[in-house]
Coordinates of C-alpha atoms and ligand atoms in Angstrom, one line a residue:
X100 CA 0.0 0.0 0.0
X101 CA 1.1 3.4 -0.8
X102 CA 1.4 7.0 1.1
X103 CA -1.8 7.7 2.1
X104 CA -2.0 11.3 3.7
X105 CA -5.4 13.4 5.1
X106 CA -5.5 16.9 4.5
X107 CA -7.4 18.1 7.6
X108 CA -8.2 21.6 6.4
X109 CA -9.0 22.8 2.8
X110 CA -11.5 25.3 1.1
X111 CA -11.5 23.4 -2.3
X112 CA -15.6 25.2 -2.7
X113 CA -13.8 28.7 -2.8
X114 CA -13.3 30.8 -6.0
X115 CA -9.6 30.0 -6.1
X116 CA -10.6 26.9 -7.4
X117 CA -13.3 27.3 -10.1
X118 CA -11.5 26.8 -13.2
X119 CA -9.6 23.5 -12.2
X120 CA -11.4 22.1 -8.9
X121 CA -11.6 18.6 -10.5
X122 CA -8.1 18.3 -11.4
X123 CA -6.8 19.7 -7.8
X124 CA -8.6 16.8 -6.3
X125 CA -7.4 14.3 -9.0
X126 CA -4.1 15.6 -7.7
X127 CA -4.6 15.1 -4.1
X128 CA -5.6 11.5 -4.8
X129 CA -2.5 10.8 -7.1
X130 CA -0.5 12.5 -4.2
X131 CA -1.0 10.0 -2.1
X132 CA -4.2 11.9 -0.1
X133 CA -6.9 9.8 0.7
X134 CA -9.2 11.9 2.4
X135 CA -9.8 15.1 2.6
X136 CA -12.0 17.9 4.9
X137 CA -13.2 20.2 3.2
X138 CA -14.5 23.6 5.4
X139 CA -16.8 26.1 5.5
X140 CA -16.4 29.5 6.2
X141 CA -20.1 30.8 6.1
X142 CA -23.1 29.2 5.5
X143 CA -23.2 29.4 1.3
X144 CA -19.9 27.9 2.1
X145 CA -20.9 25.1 4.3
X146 CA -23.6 24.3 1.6
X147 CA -20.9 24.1 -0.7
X148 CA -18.5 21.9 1.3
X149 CA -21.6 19.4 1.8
X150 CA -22.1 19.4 -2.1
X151 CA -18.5 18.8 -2.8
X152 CA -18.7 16.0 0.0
X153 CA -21.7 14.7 -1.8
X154 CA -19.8 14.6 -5.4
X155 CA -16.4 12.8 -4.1
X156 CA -15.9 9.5 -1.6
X157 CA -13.0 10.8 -0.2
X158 CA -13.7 14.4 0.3
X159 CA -15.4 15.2 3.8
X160 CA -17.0 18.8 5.4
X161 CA -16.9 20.9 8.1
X162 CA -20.1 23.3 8.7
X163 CA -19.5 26.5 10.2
X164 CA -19.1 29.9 10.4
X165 CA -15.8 31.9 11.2
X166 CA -15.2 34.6 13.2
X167 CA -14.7 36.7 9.8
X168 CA -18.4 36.3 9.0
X169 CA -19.6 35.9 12.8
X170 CA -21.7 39.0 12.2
X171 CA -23.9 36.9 9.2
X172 CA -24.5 34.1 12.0
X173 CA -28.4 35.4 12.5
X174 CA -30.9 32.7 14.0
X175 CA -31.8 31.3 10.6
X176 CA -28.2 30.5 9.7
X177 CA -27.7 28.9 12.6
X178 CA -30.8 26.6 12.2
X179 CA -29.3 26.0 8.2
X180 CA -26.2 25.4 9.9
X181 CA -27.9 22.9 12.8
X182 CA -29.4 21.0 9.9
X183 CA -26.1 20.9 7.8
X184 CA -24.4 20.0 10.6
X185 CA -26.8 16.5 10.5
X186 CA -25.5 15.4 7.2
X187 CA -24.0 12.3 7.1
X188 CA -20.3 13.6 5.3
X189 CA -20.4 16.4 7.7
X190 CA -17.9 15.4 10.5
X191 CA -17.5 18.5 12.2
X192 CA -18.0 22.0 12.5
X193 CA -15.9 24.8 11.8
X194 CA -13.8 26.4 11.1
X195 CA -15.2 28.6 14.6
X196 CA -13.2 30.3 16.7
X197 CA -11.8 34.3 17.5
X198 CA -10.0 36.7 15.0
X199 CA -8.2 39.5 17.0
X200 CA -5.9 39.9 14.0
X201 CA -8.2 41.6 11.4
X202 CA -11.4 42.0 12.7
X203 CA -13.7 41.6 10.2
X204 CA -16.4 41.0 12.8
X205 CA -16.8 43.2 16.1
X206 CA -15.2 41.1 19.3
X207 CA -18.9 40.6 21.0
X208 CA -20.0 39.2 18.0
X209 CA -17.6 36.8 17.0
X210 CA -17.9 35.5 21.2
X211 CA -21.8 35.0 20.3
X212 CA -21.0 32.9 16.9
X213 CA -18.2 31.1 18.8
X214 CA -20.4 30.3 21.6
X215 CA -23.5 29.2 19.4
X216 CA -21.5 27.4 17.4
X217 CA -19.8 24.9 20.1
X218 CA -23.3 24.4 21.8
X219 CA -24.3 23.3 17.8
X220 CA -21.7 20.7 18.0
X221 CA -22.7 19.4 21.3
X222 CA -25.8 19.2 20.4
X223 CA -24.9 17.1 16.7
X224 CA -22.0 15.2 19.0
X225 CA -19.3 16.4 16.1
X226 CA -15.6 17.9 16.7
X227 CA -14.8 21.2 16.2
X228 CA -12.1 22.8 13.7
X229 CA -10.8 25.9 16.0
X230 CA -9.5 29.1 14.2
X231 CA -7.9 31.2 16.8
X232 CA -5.4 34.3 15.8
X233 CA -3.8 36.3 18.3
X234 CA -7.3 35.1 20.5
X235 CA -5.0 32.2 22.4
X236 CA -6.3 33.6 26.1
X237 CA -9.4 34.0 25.1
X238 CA -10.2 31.3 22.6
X239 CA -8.3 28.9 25.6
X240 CA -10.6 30.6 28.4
X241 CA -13.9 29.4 26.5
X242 CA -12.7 25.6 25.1
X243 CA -11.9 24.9 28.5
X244 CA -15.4 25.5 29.3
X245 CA -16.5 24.1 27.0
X246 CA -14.4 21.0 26.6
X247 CA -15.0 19.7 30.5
X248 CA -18.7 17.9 29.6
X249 CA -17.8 16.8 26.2
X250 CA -16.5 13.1 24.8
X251 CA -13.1 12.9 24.1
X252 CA -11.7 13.2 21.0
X253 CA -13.4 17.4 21.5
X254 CA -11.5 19.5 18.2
X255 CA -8.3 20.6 16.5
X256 CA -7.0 23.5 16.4
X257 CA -5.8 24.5 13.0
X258 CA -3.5 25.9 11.6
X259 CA -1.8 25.9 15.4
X260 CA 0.4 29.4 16.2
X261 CA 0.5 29.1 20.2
X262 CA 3.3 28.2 22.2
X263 CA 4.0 25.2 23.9
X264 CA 2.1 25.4 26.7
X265 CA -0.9 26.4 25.4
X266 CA -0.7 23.2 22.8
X267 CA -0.1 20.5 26.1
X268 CA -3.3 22.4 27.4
X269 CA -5.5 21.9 24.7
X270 CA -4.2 18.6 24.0
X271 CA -5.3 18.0 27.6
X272 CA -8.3 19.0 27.0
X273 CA -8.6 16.2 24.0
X274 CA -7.8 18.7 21.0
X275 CA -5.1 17.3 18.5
X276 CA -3.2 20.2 17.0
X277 CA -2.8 20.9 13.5
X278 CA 0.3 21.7 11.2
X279 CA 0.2 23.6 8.1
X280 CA 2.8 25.1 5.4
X281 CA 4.2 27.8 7.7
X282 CA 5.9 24.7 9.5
X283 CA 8.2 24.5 5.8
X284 CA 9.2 28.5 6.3
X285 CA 12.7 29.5 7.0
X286 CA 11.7 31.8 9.9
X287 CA 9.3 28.8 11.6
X288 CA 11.9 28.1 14.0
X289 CA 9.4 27.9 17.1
X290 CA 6.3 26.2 15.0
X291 CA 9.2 23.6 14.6
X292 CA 10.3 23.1 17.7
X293 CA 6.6 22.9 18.9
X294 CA 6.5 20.1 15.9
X295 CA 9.6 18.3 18.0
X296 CA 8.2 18.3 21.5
X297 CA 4.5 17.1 20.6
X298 CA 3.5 13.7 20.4
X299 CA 2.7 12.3 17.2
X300 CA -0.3 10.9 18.5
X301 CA -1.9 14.7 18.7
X302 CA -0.9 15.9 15.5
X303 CA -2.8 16.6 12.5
X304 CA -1.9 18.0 9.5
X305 CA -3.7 20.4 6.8
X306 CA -3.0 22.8 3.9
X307 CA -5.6 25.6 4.5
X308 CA -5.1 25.8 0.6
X309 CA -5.9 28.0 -1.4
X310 CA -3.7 29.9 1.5
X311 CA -0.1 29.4 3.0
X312 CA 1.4 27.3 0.7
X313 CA 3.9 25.5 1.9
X314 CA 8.3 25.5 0.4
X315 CA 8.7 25.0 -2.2
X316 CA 5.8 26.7 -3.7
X317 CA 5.5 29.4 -1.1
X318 CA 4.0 32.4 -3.3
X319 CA 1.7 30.2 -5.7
X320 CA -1.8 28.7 -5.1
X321 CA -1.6 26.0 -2.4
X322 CA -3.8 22.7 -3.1
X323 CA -4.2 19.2 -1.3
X324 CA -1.2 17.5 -2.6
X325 CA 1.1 20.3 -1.2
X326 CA 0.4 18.5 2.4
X327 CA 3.0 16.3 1.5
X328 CA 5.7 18.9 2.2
X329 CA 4.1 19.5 5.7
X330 CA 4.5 15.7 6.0
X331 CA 7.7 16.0 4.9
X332 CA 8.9 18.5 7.6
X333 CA 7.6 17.0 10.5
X334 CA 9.5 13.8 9.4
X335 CA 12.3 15.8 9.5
X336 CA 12.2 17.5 12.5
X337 CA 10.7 14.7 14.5
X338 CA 13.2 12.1 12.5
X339 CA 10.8 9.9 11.4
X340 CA 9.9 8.2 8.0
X341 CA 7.6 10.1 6.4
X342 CA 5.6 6.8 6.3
X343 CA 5.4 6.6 9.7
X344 CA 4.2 10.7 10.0
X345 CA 1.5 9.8 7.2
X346 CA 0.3 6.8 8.7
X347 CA -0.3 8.3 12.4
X348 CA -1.2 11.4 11.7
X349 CA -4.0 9.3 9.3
X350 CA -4.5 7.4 11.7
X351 CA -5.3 10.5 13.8
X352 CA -7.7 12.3 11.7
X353 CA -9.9 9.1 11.0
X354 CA -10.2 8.9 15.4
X355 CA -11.1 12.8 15.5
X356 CA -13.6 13.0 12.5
X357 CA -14.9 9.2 12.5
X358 CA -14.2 9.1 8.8
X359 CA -15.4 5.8 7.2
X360 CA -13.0 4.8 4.7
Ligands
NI871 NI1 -9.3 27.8 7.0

């Protein structure tokens, strides 16, 4: 049997994608990337990842909206969202979380959405896919609430850019943490010595494509099949066989999101 990676965080439904969305995925899979989840960002979004999900064995969604868009989570979303969230390829929701970095959505708000959102996934009994920039206190302050009356495996938090202690929390609290193409940068000394103390066992990793692409194609497009090089790196750093990074970290992502393949 060959590589078989799981790219844990895409946005294949978004515009980036139009003109060549079938090939991408053709990619992933000739890449060696069995599954992928694909997730939403608002709710046409969500509807979209569902569709895609619908369309493709191997491709998998996340229904949520993020703290960008927290101010469109009105009580009808949220009840689109709550049936979404149903679906039978839906295996989480997300991405949900806080946004101190740019704001798109006032700071009461996006604590509402965040809020509304994890009592959503309680309710379905899904995982939840964590955005959290330059929120760590806060977003930590609320999970941990959260996180105490829930079943383990609880979330991940993507695209991970807290420190060390902060990751042994949450990964006490049953999140895994997830690895994307900043790991591959030259200045992502820290990220990599985060990489080097964390167990295996609680790491995930994920492209975020079409965003931070990972060396060598930093500056292009990112895509699926790029997860490879996050792969790669953690071998590296962890000195591991890549084989053994794809098969755990696999092995990983089926446990959080229940996938059935
Ligand atoms: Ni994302």
């Amino acid at each position: 049997m060959g590589l078989e990676l799981i790219d844990t965080h895409t946005h294949l439904d978004f515009p980036e994608f139009d003109s060549d969305r079938e090939q991408v995925i053709v990619r992933a899979a000739t890449a060696g990337v069995g599954a992928i989840v694909n997730v939403g960002a608002d709710l046409a979004s969500s509807q979209a990842a569902v569709a895609l999900a619908e369309a493709h064995p191997q491709i998998y969604a996340a229904v949520g909206v993020h703290p960008h868009d927290a101010k469109t989570l009105t009580d009808e979303v949220l009840k689109e969202l709550g049936d979404l969230a149903s679906h039978s390829k839906v295996v989480a929701v997300g991405e949900i979380g806080l946004d101190f970095y740019r704001h798109l959505s006032p700071r009461d708000k996006q604590g509402q959405a965040f809020d509304q959102q994890l009592a959503l996934a309680s309710d379905v009994g899904k995982p939840v896919i964590i955005h959290d920039r330059e929120a760590h206190k806060e977003v930590m302050a609320i999970l941990r609430r959260w996180a105490e009356g829930c079943q383990q495996p609880v979330g991940v938090l993507h695209c991970f850019s807290g420190d060390l202690t902060m990751a042994r929390e949450a990964i006490e609290l049953g999140f895994y943490i997830s690895i994307a193409g900043p790991v591959t940068f030259d200045n992502a000394r820290r990220l990599r010595e985060l990489v080097r103390q964390l167990p295996l066992e609680k790491l995930l990793i994920e492209t975020d494509c079409p965003y931070l692409t990972p060396h060598p194609y930093r500056g292009k497009r990112n895509e699926p099949a790029y997860v490879q090089f996050v792969a790669q790196e953690i071998a590296r750093v962890k000195e591991l066989s890549l084989e053994e990074v794809a098969c755990i970290t696999s092995d990983n992502a089926q446990a959080l999101f229940a996938l059935d393949f």
